[in-house]
PDB file of C-alpha atoms in Angstrom:
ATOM      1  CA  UNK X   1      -5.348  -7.059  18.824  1.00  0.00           C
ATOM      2  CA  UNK X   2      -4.993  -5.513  15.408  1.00  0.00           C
ATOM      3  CA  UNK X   3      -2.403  -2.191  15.229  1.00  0.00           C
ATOM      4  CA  UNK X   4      -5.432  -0.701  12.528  1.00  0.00           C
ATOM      5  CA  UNK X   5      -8.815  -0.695  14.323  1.00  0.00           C
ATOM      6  CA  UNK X   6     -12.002  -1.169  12.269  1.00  0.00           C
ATOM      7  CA  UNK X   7     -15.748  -2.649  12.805  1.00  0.00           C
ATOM      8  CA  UNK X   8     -15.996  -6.067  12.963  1.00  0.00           C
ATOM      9  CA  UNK X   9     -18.975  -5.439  10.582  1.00  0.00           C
ATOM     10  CA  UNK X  10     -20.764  -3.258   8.572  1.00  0.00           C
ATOM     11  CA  UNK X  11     -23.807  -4.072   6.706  1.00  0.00           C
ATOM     12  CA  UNK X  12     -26.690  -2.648   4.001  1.00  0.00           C
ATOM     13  CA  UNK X  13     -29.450  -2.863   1.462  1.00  0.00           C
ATOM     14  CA  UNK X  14     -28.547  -3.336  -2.215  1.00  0.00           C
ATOM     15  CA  UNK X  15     -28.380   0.177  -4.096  1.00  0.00           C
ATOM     16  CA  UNK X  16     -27.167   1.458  -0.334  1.00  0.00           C
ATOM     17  CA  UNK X  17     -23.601   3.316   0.019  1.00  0.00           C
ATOM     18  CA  UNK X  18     -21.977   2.052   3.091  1.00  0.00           C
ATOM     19  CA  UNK X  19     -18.536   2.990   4.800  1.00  0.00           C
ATOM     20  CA  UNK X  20     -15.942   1.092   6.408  1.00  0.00           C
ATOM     21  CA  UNK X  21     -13.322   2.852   8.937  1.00  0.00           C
ATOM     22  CA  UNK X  22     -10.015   2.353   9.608  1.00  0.00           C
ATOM     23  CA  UNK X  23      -8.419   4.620  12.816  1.00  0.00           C
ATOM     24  CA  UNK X  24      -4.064   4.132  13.486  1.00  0.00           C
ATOM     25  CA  UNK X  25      -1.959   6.737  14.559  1.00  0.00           C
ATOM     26  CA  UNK X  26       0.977   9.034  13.517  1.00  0.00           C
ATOM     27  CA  UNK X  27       3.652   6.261  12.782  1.00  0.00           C
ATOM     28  CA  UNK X  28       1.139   4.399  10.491  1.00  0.00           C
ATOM     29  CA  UNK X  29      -1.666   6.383   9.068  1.00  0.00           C
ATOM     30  CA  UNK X  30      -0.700   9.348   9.905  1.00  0.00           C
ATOM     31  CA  UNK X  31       2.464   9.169   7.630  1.00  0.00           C
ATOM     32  CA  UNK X  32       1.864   6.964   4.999  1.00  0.00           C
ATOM     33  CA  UNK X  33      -0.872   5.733   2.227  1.00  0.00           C
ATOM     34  CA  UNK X  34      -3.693   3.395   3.203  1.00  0.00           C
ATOM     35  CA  UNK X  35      -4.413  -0.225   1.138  1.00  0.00           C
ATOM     36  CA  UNK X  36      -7.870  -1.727   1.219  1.00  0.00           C
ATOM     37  CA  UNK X  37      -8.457  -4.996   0.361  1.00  0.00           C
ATOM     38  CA  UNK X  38     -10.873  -7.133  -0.665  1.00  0.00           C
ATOM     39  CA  UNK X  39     -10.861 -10.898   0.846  1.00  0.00           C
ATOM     40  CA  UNK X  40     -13.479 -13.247  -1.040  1.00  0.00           C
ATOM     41  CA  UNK X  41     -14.010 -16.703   0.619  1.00  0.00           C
ATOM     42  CA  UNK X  42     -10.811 -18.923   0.347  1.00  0.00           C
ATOM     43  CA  UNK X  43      -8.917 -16.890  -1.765  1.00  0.00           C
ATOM     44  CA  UNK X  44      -5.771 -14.218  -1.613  1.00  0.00           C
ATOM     45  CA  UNK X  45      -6.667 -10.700  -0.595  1.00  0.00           C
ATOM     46  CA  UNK X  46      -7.556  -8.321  -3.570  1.00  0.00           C
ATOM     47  CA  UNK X  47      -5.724  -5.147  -3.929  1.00  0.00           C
ATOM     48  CA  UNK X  48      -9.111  -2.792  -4.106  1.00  0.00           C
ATOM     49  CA  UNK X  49      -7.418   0.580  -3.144  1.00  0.00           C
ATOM     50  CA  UNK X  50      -4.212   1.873  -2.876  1.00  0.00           C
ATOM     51  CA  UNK X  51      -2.546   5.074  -2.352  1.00  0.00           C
ATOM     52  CA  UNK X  52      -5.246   6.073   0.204  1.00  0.00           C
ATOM     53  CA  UNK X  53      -7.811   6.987  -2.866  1.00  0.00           C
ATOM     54  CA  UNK X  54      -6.439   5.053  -5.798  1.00  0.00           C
ATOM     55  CA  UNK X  55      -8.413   2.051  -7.425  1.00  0.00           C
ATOM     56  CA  UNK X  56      -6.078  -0.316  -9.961  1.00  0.00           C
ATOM     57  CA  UNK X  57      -7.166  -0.969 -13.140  1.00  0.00           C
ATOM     58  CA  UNK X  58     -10.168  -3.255 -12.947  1.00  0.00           C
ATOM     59  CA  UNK X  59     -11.950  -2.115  -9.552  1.00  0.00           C
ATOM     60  CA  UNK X  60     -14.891  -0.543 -10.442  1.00  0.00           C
ATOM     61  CA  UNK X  61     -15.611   2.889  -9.332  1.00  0.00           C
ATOM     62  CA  UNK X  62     -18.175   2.015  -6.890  1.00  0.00           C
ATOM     63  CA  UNK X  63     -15.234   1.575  -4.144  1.00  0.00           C
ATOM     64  CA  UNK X  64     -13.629   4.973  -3.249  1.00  0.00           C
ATOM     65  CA  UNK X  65     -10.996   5.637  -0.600  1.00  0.00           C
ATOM     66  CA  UNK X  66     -10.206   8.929   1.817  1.00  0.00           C
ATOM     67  CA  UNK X  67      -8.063   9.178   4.650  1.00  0.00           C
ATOM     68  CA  UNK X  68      -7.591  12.366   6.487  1.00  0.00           C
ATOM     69  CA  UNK X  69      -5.151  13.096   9.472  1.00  0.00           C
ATOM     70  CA  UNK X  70      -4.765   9.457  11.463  1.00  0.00           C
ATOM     71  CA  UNK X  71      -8.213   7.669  10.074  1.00  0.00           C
ATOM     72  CA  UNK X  72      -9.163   6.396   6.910  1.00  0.00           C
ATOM     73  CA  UNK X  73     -12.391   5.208   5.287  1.00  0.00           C
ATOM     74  CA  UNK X  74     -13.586   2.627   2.366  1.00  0.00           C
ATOM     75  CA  UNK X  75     -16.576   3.556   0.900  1.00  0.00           C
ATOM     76  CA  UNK X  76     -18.933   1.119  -1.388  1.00  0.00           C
ATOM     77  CA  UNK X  77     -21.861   2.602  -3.565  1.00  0.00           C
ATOM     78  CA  UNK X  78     -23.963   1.132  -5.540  1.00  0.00           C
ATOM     79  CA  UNK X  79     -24.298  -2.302  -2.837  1.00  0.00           C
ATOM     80  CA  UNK X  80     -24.283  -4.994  -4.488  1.00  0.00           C
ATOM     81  CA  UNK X  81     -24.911  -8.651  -3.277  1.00  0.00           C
ATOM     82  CA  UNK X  82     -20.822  -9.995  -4.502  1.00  0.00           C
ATOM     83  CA  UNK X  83     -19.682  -7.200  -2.443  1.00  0.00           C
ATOM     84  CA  UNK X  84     -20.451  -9.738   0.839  1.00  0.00           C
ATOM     85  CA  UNK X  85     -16.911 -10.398   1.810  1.00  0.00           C
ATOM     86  CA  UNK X  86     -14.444  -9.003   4.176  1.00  0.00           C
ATOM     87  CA  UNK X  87     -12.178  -5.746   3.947  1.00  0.00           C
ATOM     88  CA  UNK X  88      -8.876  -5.059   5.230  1.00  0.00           C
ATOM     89  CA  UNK X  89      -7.055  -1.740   5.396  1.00  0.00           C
ATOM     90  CA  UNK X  90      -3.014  -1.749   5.354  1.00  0.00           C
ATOM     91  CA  UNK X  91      -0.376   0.343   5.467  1.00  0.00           C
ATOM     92  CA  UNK X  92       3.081   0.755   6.651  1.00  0.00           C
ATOM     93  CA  UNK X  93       4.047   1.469   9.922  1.00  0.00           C
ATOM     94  CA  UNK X  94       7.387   3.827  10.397  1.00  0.00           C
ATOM     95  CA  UNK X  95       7.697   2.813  13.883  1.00  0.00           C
ATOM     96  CA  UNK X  96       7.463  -0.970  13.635  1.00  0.00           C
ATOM     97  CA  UNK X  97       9.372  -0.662   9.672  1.00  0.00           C
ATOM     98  CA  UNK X  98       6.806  -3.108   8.887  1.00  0.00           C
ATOM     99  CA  UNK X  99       2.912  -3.850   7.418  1.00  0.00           C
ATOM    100  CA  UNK X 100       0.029  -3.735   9.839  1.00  0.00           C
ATOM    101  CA  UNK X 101      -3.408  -4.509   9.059  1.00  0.00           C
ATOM    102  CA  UNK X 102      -6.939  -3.994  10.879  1.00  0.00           C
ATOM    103  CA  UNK X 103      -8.698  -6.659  12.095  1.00  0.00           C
ATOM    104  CA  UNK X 104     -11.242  -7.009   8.605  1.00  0.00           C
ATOM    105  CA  UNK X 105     -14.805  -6.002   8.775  1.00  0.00           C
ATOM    106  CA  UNK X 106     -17.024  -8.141   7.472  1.00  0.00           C
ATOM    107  CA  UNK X 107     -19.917  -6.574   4.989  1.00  0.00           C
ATOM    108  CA  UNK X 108     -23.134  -8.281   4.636  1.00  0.00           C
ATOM    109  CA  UNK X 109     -25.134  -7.423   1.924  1.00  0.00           C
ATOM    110  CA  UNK X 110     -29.699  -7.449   3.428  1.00  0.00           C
TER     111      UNK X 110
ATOM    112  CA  UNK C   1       1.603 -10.084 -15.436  1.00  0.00           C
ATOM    113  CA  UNK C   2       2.753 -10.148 -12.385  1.00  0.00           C
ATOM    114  CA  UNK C   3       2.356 -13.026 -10.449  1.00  0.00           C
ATOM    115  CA  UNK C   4       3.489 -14.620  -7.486  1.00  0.00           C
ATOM    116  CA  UNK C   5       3.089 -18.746  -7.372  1.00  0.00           C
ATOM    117  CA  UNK C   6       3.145 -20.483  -3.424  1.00  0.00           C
ATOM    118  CA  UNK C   7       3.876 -24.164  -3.069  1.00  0.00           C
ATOM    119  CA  UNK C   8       1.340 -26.455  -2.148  1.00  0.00           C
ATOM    120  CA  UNK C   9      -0.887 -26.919   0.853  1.00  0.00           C
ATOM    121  CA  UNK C  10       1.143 -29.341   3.547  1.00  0.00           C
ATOM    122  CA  UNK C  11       0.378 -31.733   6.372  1.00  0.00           C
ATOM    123  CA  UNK C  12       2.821 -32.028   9.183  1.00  0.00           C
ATOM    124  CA  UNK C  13       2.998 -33.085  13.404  1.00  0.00           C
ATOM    125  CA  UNK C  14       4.290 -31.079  15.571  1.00  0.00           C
ATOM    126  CA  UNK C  15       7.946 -30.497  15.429  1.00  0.00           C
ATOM    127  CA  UNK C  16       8.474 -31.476  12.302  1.00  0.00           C
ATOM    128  CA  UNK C  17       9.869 -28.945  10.045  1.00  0.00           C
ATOM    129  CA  UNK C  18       8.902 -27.767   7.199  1.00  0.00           C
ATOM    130  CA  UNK C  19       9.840 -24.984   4.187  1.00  0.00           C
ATOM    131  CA  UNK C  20       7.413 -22.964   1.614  1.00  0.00           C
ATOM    132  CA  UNK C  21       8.156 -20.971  -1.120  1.00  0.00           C
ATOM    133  CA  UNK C  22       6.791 -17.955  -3.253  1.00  0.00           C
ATOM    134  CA  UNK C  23       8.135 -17.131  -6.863  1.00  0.00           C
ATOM    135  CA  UNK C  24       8.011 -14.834  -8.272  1.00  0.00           C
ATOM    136  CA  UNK C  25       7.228 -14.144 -12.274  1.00  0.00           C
ATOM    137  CA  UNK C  26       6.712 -10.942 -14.897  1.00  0.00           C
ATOM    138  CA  UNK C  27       8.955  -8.433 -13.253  1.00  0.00           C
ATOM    139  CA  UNK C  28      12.569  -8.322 -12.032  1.00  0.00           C
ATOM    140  CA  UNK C  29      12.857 -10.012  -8.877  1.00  0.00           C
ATOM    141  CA  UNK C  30      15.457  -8.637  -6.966  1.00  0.00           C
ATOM    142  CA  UNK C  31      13.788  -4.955  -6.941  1.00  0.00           C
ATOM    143  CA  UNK C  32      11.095  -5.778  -4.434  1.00  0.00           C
ATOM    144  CA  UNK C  33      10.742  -6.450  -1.098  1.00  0.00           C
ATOM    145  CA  UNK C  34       8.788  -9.656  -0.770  1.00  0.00           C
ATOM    146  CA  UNK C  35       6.544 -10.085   2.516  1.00  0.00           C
ATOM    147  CA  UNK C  36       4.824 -12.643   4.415  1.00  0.00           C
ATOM    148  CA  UNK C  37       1.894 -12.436   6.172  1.00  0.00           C
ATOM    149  CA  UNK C  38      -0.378 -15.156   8.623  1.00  0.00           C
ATOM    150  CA  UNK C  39      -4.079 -15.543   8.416  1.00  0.00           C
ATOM    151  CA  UNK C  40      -5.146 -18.070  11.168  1.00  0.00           C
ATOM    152  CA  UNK C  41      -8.512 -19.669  10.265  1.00  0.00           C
ATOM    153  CA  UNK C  42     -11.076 -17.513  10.866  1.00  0.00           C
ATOM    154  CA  UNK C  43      -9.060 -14.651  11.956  1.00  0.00           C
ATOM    155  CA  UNK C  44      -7.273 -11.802  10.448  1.00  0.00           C
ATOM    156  CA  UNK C  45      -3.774 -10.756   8.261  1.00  0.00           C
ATOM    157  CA  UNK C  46      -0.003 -10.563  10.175  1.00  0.00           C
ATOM    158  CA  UNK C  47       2.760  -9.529   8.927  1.00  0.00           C
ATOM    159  CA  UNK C  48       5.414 -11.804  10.022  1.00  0.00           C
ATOM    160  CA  UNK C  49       8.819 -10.234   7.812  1.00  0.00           C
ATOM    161  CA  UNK C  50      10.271  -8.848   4.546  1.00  0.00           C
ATOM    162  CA  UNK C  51      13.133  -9.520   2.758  1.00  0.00           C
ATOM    163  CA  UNK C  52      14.983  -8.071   0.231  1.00  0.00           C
ATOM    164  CA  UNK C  53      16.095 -10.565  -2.397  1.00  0.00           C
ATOM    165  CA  UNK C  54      18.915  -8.845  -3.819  1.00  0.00           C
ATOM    166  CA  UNK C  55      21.233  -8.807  -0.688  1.00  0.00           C
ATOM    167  CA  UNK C  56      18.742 -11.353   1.394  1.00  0.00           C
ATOM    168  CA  UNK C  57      18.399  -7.928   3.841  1.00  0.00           C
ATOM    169  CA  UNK C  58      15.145  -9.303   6.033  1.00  0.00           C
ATOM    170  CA  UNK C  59      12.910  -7.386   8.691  1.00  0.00           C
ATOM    171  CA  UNK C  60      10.781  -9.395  10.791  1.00  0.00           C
ATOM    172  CA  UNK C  61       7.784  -8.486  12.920  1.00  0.00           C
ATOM    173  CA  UNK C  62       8.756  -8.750  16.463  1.00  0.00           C
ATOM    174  CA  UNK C  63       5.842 -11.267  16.790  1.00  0.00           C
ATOM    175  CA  UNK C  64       7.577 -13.783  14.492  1.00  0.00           C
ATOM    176  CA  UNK C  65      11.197 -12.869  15.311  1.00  0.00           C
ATOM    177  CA  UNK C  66      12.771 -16.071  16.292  1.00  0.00           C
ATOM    178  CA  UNK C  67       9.794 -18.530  15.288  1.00  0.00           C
ATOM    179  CA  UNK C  68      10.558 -18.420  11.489  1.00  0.00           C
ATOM    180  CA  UNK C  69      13.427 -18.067   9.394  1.00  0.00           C
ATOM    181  CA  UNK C  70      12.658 -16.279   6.099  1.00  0.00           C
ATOM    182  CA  UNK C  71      14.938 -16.589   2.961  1.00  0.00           C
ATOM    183  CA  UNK C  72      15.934 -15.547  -0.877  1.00  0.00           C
ATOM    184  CA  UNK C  73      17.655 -17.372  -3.694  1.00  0.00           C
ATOM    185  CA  UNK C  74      17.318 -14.884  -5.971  1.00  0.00           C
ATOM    186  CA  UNK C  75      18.574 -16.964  -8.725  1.00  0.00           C
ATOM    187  CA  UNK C  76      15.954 -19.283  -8.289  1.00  0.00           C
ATOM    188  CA  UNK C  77      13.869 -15.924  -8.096  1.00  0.00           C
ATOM    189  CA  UNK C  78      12.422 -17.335  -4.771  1.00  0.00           C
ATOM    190  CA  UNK C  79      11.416 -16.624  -1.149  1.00  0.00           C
ATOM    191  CA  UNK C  80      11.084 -19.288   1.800  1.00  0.00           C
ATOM    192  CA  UNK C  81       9.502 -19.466   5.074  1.00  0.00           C
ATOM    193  CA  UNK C  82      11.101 -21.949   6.853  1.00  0.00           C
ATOM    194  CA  UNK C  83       9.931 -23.631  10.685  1.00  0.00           C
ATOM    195  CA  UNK C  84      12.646 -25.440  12.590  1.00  0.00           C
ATOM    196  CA  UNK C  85       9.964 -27.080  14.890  1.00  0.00           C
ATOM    197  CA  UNK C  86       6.049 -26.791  14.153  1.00  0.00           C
ATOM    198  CA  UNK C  87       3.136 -26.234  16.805  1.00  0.00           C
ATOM    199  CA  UNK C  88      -0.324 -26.756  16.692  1.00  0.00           C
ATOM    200  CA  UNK C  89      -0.453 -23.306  16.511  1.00  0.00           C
ATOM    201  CA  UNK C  90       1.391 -22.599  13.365  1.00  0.00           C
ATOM    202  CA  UNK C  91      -2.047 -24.040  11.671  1.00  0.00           C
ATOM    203  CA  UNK C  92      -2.622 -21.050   9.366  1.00  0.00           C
ATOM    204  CA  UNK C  93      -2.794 -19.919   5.101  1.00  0.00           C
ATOM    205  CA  UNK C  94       0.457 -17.983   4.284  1.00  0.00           C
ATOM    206  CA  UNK C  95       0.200 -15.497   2.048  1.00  0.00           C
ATOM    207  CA  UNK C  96       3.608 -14.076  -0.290  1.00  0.00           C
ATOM    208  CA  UNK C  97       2.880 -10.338  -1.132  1.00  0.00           C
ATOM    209  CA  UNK C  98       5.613  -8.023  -3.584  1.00  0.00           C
ATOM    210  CA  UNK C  99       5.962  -4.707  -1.597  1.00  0.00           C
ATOM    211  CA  UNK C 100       5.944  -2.036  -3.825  1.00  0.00           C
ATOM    212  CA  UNK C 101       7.345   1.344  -2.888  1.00  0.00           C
ATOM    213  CA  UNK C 102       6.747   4.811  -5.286  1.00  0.00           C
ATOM    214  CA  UNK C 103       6.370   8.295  -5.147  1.00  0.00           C
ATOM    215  CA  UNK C 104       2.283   7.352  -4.231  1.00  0.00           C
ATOM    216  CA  UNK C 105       3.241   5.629  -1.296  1.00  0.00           C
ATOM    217  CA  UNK C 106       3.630   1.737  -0.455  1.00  0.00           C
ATOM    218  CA  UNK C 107       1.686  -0.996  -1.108  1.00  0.00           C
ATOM    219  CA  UNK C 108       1.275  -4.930  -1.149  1.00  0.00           C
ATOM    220  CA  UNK C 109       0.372  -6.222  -4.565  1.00  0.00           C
ATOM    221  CA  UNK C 110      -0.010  -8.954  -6.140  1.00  0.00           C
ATOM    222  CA  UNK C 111      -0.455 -11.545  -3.360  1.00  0.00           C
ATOM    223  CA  UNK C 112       0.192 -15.161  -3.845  1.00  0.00           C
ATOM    224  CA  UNK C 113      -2.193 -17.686  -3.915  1.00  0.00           C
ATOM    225  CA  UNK C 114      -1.511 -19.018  -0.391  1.00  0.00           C
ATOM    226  CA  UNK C 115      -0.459 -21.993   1.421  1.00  0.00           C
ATOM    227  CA  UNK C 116      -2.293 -23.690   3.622  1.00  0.00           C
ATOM    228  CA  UNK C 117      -0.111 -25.526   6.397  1.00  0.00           C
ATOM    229  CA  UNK C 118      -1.782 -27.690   8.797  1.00  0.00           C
ATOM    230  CA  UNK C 119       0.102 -29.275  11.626  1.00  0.00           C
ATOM    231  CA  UNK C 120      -1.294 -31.548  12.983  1.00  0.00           C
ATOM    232  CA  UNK C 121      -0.478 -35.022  15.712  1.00  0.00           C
TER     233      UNK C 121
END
Protein backbone atom coordinates (compact mmCIF):
# COMPACT_ATOMS: atom_id res chain seq x y z
CA UNK A 1 0.00 0.00 0.00
CA UNK A 2 1.57 3.09 -1.47
CA UNK A 3 1.71 6.41 1.13
CA UNK A 4 0.74 8.56 -2.50
CA UNK A 5 -2.48 7.12 -3.98
CA UNK A 6 -3.00 7.26 -7.77
CA UNK A 7 -4.97 5.14 -10.62
CA UNK A 8 -3.58 2.12 -11.46
CA UNK A 9 -4.29 3.38 -15.05
CA UNK A 10 -5.24 5.96 -17.15
CA UNK A 11 -5.61 5.73 -20.79
CA UNK A 12 -6.45 7.85 -24.32
CA UNK A 13 -6.53 8.51 -28.01
CA UNK A 14 -3.49 10.11 -29.67
CA UNK A 15 -3.92 14.07 -29.91
CA UNK A 16 -6.08 13.45 -26.42
CA UNK A 17 -4.95 15.41 -23.08
CA UNK A 18 -5.20 13.04 -20.25
CA UNK A 19 -4.53 13.52 -16.38
CA UNK A 20 -2.97 11.51 -13.84
CA UNK A 21 -3.72 12.14 -9.91
CA UNK A 22 -1.82 11.90 -7.10
CA UNK A 23 -3.87 12.46 -3.43
CA UNK A 24 -1.31 12.39 0.19
CA UNK A 25 -1.89 14.40 3.02
CA UNK A 26 -0.52 17.34 5.13
CA UNK A 27 2.94 15.78 6.11
CA UNK A 28 3.66 14.95 2.39
CA UNK A 29 1.82 16.91 -0.18
CA UNK A 30 0.49 19.16 1.72
CA UNK A 31 3.95 20.66 2.71
CA UNK A 32 6.25 20.02 0.16
CA UNK A 33 6.82 19.94 -3.88
CA UNK A 34 5.57 17.02 -5.95
CA UNK A 35 8.12 14.87 -8.55
CA UNK A 36 6.63 13.01 -11.47
CA UNK A 37 8.35 10.58 -13.16
CA UNK A 38 8.49 8.90 -16.10
CA UNK A 39 9.38 4.94 -16.00
CA UNK A 40 10.02 3.49 -19.66
CA UNK A 41 10.34 -0.37 -19.81
CA UNK A 42 13.58 -1.61 -18.03
CA UNK A 43 15.08 1.48 -17.42
CA UNK A 44 15.68 4.17 -14.35
CA UNK A 45 12.80 6.50 -13.63
CA UNK A 46 12.92 9.88 -15.60
CA UNK A 47 12.77 13.05 -13.72
CA UNK A 48 9.62 14.60 -15.89
CA UNK A 49 8.47 17.24 -13.27
CA UNK A 50 9.70 18.71 -10.38
CA UNK A 51 8.88 21.43 -8.09
CA UNK A 52 5.14 20.56 -8.37
CA UNK A 53 4.97 22.48 -11.99
CA UNK A 54 8.56 22.53 -13.16
CA UNK A 55 9.76 20.49 -16.32
CA UNK A 56 13.91 20.13 -16.60
CA UNK A 57 15.49 21.01 -19.51
CA UNK A 58 14.58 18.50 -22.18
CA UNK A 59 10.84 17.47 -21.22
CA UNK A 60 8.78 18.79 -23.66
CA UNK A 61 6.00 21.03 -22.78
CA UNK A 62 3.32 18.65 -23.44
CA UNK A 63 3.69 17.36 -19.62
CA UNK A 64 2.52 20.04 -17.10
CA UNK A 65 2.23 19.69 -13.34
CA UNK A 66 -0.33 21.38 -10.54
CA UNK A 67 -0.84 20.50 -7.12
CA UNK A 68 -3.20 22.36 -4.94
CA UNK A 69 -3.84 21.86 -1.11
CA UNK A 70 -3.07 17.82 -0.40
CA UNK A 71 -3.53 16.46 -4.27
CA UNK A 72 -1.58 16.83 -7.20
CA UNK A 73 -2.04 16.13 -10.91
CA UNK A 74 0.24 15.22 -14.17
CA UNK A 75 -1.19 16.28 -17.13
CA UNK A 76 -0.10 14.99 -20.86
CA UNK A 77 -1.32 16.89 -24.09
CA UNK A 78 -0.72 16.31 -27.22
CA UNK A 79 -0.93 11.97 -26.58
CA UNK A 80 1.38 10.53 -28.17
CA UNK A 81 2.00 6.71 -28.72
CA UNK A 82 5.97 6.83 -26.64
CA UNK A 83 4.08 8.35 -23.91
CA UNK A 84 2.81 4.42 -23.05
CA UNK A 85 4.75 3.92 -19.91
CA UNK A 86 4.19 4.30 -16.28
CA UNK A 87 4.18 7.54 -13.98
CA UNK A 88 5.14 8.00 -10.53
CA UNK A 89 4.59 11.02 -8.31
CA UNK A 90 7.15 11.67 -5.26
CA UNK A 91 7.74 13.81 -2.72
CA UNK A 92 8.99 14.11 0.73
CA UNK A 93 7.25 13.21 3.62
CA UNK A 94 7.92 15.50 6.97
CA UNK A 95 6.47 12.93 9.10
CA UNK A 96 8.29 9.81 7.94
CA UNK A 97 11.77 12.37 7.05
CA UNK A 98 11.81 10.29 4.08
CA UNK A 99 10.62 9.79 0.05
CA UNK A 100 7.28 8.20 -0.64
CA UNK A 101 5.97 7.40 -3.91
CA UNK A 102 2.39 6.36 -5.38
CA UNK A 103 1.82 3.21 -6.56
CA UNK A 104 2.53 4.27 -10.70
CA UNK A 105 -0.30 4.47 -13.09
CA UNK A 106 0.13 2.97 -16.05
CA UNK A 107 -0.92 5.09 -19.42
CA UNK A 108 -1.90 3.31 -22.46
CA UNK A 109 -1.91 5.09 -25.45
CA UNK A 110 -5.69 3.59 -28.02
CA UNK B 1 26.78 15.82 -16.23
CA UNK B 2 25.67 14.41 -13.51
CA UNK B 3 25.62 10.93 -13.27
CA UNK B 4 25.28 8.26 -10.96
CA UNK B 5 26.95 4.64 -12.10
CA UNK B 6 25.40 1.18 -10.03
CA UNK B 7 27.41 -2.01 -10.07
CA UNK B 8 26.36 -4.82 -11.95
CA UNK B 9 23.35 -7.08 -11.92
CA UNK B 10 24.14 -10.18 -9.27
CA UNK B 11 23.08 -13.75 -8.65
CA UNK B 12 23.03 -15.04 -5.15
CA UNK B 13 21.07 -18.03 -2.67
CA UNK B 14 19.59 -17.22 0.07
CA UNK B 15 21.70 -16.08 2.90
CA UNK B 16 24.41 -15.25 1.18
CA UNK B 17 25.45 -11.74 1.43
CA UNK B 18 26.02 -9.46 -0.78
CA UNK B 19 27.11 -5.43 -1.29
CA UNK B 20 26.19 -2.80 -4.26
CA UNK B 21 27.37 0.39 -4.92
CA UNK B 22 26.37 3.81 -6.60
CA UNK B 23 29.03 6.55 -7.59
CA UNK B 24 28.71 9.19 -8.03
CA UNK B 25 30.33 11.67 -10.92
CA UNK B 26 30.07 15.63 -12.20
CA UNK B 27 29.27 17.28 -8.94
CA UNK B 28 30.74 17.33 -5.42
CA UNK B 29 29.80 14.35 -3.65
CA UNK B 30 29.61 14.96 -0.20
CA UNK B 31 26.77 17.81 -0.65
CA UNK B 32 23.94 15.42 -1.35
CA UNK B 33 22.00 13.11 0.26
CA UNK B 34 22.12 9.92 -1.73
CA UNK B 35 18.90 7.54 -1.54
CA UNK B 36 17.89 4.14 -2.25
CA UNK B 37 14.87 2.97 -3.37
CA UNK B 38 13.26 -0.94 -4.21
CA UNK B 39 11.24 -1.75 -7.24
CA UNK B 40 10.11 -5.45 -6.93
CA UNK B 41 9.31 -6.88 -10.40
CA UNK B 42 6.30 -5.76 -11.51
CA UNK B 43 5.52 -3.56 -8.68
CA UNK B 44 6.20 -0.10 -7.61
CA UNK B 45 9.23 2.44 -6.05
CA UNK B 46 10.33 2.24 -1.97
CA UNK B 47 12.34 4.18 -0.39
CA UNK B 48 14.43 2.12 1.79
CA UNK B 49 17.16 5.10 3.39
CA UNK B 50 19.41 8.16 2.81
CA UNK B 51 22.62 8.94 3.76
CA UNK B 52 24.63 11.74 3.95
CA UNK B 53 28.14 11.12 2.64
CA UNK B 54 29.95 13.75 4.31
CA UNK B 55 29.47 12.56 7.99
CA UNK B 56 27.86 8.96 6.80
CA UNK B 57 24.50 10.58 8.78
CA UNK B 58 21.78 7.79 7.33
CA UNK B 59 17.82 7.72 7.67
CA UNK B 60 16.17 4.62 6.88
CA UNK B 61 12.55 3.84 6.10
CA UNK B 62 11.11 1.99 8.94
CA UNK B 63 10.30 -0.78 6.36
CA UNK B 64 14.00 -1.48 5.73
CA UNK B 65 15.33 -0.54 9.19
CA UNK B 66 17.26 -3.51 10.28
CA UNK B 67 17.19 -5.56 6.86
CA UNK B 68 19.94 -3.43 5.15
CA UNK B 69 22.85 -1.62 6.14
CA UNK B 70 23.53 1.44 3.94
CA UNK B 71 27.03 3.12 3.70
CA UNK B 72 29.50 6.10 2.35
CA UNK B 73 33.18 6.25 1.54
CA UNK B 74 33.17 9.45 0.45
CA UNK B 75 36.64 9.28 -0.73
CA UNK B 76 35.85 6.68 -2.97
CA UNK B 77 32.80 9.10 -3.70
CA UNK B 78 30.54 5.99 -3.09
CA UNK B 79 27.35 4.61 -1.50
CA UNK B 80 26.62 0.81 -0.54
CA UNK B 81 23.70 -1.24 0.21
CA UNK B 82 24.81 -4.00 1.96
CA UNK B 83 22.54 -7.54 3.04
CA UNK B 84 23.95 -9.61 5.87
CA UNK B 85 21.65 -12.59 4.86
CA UNK B 86 19.50 -12.59 1.49
CA UNK B 87 15.78 -13.91 1.01
CA UNK B 88 13.93 -14.85 -1.81
CA UNK B 89 12.30 -11.85 -1.26
CA UNK B 90 15.04 -9.37 -1.61
CA UNK B 91 14.62 -10.28 -5.58
CA UNK B 92 14.23 -6.67 -6.76
CA UNK B 93 16.18 -3.59 -9.24
CA UNK B 94 17.80 -1.02 -6.84
CA UNK B 95 17.81 2.18 -7.85
CA UNK B 96 20.69 5.11 -6.36
CA UNK B 97 18.95 8.59 -6.61
CA UNK B 98 21.06 12.22 -5.51
CA UNK B 99 18.47 14.09 -3.30
CA UNK B 100 18.54 17.48 -4.08
CA UNK B 101 17.22 20.10 -1.70
CA UNK B 102 16.64 24.15 -2.85
CA UNK B 103 14.64 26.98 -2.29
CA UNK B 104 11.97 25.07 -5.05
CA UNK B 105 11.61 22.28 -2.91
CA UNK B 106 13.21 18.61 -2.96
CA UNK B 107 13.70 16.32 -5.44
CA UNK B 108 15.36 12.93 -6.65
CA UNK B 109 17.50 13.42 -9.70
CA UNK B 110 19.54 11.83 -11.55
CA UNK B 111 18.80 8.16 -10.77
CA UNK B 112 21.25 5.44 -11.37
CA UNK B 113 21.00 2.96 -13.78
CA UNK B 114 19.92 0.15 -11.41
CA UNK B 115 20.90 -3.12 -10.16
CA UNK B 116 19.22 -5.96 -10.59
CA UNK B 117 19.77 -8.57 -7.65
CA UNK B 118 18.29 -11.89 -7.93
CA UNK B 119 18.51 -14.36 -5.12
CA UNK B 120 17.89 -17.20 -5.86
CA UNK B 121 18.41 -21.39 -4.34
Amino acid sequence: QSVLTQPPSASGTPGQRVTISCSGSTSNIGGNTVNWYQQLPGTAPKLLIHSSNQRPSGVPDRFSGSKSGTSASLAISGLQPDDETDYYCATWDDSLFGWVFGGGTKLTVL
Amino acid sequence: EVQLVQSGAEVKKPGESLQISCKGFGYTFTTHWIGWVRQMPGKGLEWMGIIYPDDSDIKYSPSFQGQVTISADKSLGTVYLQWSSLKASDTAMYYCARHVSNSYGRTLDPWGQGTLVTVSP
